mmCIF file with all atom_site columns, C-alpha atoms in Angstrom:
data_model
loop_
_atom_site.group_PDB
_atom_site.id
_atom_site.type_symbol
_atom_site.label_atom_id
_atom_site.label_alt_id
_atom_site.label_comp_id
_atom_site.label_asym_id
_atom_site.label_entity_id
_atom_site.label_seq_id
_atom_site.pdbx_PDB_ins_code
_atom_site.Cartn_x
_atom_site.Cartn_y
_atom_site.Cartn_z
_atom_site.occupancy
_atom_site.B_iso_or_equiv
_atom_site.pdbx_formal_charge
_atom_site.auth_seq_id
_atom_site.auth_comp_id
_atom_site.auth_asym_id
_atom_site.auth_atom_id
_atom_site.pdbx_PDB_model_num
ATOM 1  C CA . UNK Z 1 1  ? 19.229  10.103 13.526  1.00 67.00 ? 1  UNK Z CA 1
ATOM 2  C CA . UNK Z 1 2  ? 16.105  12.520 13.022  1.00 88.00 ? 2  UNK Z CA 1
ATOM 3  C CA . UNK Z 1 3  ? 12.411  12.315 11.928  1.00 88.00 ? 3  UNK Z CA 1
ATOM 4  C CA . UNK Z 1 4  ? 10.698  13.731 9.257   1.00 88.00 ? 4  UNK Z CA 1
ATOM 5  C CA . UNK Z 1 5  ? 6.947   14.521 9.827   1.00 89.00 ? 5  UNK Z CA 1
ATOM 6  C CA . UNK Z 1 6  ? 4.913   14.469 7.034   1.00 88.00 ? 6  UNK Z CA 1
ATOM 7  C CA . UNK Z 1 7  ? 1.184   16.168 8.131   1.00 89.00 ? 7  UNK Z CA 1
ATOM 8  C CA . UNK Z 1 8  ? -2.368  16.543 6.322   1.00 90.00 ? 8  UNK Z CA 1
ATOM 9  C CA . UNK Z 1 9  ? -3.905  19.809 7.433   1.00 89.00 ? 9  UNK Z CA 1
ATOM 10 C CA . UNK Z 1 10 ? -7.275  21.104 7.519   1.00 88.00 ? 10 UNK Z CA 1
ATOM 11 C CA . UNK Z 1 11 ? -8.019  25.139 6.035   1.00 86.00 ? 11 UNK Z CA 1
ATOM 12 C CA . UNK Z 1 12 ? -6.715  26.450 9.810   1.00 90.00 ? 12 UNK Z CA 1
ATOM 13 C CA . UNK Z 1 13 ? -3.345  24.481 10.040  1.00 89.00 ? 13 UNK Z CA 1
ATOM 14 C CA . UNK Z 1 14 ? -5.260  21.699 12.446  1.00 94.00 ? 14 UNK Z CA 1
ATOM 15 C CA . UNK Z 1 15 ? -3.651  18.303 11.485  1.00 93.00 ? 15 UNK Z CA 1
ATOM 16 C CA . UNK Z 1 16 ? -5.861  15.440 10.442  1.00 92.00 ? 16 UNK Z CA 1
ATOM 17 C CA . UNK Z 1 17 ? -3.338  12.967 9.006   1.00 92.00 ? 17 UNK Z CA 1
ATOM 18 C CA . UNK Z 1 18 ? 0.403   12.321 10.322  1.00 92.00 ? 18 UNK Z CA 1
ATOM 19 C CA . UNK Z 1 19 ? 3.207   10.218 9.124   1.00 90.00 ? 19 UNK Z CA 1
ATOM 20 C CA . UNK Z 1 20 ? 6.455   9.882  10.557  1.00 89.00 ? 20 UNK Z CA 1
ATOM 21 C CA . UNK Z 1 21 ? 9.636   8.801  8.392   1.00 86.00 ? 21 UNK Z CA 1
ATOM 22 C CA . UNK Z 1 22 ? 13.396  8.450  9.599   1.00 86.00 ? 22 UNK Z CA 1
ATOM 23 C CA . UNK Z 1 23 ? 14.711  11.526 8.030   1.00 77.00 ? 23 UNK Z CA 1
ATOM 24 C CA . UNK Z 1 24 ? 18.062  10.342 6.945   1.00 76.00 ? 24 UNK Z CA 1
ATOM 25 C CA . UNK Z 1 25 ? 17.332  7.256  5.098   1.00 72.00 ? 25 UNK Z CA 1
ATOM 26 C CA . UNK Z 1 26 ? 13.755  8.734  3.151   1.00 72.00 ? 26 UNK Z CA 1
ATOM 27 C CA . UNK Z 1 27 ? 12.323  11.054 0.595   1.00 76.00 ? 27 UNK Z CA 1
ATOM 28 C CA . UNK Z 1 28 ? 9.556   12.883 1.088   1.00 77.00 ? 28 UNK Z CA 1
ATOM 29 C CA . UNK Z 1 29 ? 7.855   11.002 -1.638  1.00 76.00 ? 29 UNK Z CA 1
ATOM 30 C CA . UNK Z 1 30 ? 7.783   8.109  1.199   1.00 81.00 ? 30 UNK Z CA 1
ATOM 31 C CA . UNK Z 1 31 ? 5.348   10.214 2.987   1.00 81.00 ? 31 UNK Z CA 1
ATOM 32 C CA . UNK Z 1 32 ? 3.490   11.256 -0.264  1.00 83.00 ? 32 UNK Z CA 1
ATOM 33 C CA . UNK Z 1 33 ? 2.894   7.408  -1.123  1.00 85.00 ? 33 UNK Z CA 1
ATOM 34 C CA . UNK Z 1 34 ? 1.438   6.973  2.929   1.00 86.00 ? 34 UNK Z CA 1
ATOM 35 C CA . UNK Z 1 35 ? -1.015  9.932  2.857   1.00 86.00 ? 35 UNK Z CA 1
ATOM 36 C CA . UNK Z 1 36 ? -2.202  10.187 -0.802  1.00 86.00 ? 36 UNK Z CA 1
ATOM 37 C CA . UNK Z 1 37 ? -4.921  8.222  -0.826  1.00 86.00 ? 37 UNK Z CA 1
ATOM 38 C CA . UNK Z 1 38 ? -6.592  9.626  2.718   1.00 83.00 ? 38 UNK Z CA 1
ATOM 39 C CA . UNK Z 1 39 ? -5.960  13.401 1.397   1.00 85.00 ? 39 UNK Z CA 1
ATOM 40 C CA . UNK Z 1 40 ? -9.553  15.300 1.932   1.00 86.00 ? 40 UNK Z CA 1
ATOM 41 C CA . UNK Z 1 41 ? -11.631 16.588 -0.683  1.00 84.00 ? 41 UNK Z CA 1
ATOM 42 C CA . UNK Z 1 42 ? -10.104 19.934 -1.058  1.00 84.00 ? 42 UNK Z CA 1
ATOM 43 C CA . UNK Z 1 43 ? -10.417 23.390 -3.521  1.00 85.00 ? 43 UNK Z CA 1
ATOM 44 C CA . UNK Z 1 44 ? -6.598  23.972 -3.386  1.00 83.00 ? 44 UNK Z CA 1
ATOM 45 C CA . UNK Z 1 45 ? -3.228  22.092 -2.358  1.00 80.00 ? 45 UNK Z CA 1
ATOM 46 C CA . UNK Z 1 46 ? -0.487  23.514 -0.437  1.00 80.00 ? 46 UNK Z CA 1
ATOM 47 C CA . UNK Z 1 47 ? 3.149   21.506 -0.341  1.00 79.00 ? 47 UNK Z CA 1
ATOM 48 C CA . UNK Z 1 48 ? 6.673   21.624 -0.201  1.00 79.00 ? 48 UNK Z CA 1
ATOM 49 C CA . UNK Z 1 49 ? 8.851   21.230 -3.349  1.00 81.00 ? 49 UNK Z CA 1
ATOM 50 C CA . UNK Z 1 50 ? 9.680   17.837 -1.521  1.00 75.00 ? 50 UNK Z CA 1
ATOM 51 C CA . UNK Z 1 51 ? 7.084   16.821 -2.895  1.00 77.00 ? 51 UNK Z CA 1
ATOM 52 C CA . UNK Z 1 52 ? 7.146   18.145 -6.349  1.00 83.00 ? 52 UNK Z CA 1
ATOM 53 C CA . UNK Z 1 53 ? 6.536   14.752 -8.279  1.00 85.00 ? 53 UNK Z CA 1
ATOM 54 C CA . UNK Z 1 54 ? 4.802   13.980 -11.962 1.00 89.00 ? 54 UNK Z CA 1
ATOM 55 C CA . UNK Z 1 55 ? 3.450   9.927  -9.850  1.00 88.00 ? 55 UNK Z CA 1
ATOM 56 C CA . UNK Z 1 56 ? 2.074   12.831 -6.881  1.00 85.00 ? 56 UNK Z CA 1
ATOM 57 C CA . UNK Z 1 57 ? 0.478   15.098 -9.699  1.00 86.00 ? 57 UNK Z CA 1
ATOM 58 C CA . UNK Z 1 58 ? -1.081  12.676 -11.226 1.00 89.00 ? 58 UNK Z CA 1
ATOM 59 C CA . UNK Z 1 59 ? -2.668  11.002 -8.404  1.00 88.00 ? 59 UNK Z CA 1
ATOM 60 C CA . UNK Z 1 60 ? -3.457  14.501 -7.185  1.00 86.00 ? 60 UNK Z CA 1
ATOM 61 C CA . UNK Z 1 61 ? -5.501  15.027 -11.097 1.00 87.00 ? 61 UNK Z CA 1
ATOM 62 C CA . UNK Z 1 62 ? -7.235  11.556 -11.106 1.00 88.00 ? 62 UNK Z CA 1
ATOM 63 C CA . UNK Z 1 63 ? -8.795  12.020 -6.891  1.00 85.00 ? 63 UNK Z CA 1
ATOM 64 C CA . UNK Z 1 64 ? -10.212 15.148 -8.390  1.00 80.00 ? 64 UNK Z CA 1
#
């Protein structure tokens, strides 16, 4: 079995939000849906292709 950790970083790499998700069994989306709606107010986004979802897009348009 392994982990996936899913992180929220500030401009210097610093982590302010973790989530951990048994990496076998889950999609990165699972991570997505935890730490969506505590994402910072931010100029620009940086994330892995795991991610790459029209539901994450979205969410990401409508917070702004």
């Amino acid at each position: 079995m392994n982990t996936r950790l899913h992180a929220v970083t500030d401009a210097s790499g610093r982590p302010i939000r973790l989530f951990i998700t048994a990496g076998q069994w889950y999609s990165d989306y699972t991570g997505a849906r935890a730490l969506v709606s505590s994402l910072p107010a931010a100029d620009w986004l940086l994330g892995d292709r795991g991610y790459d979802a029209d539901w994450f897009r979205e969410d990401l348009v409508n917070m702004g």
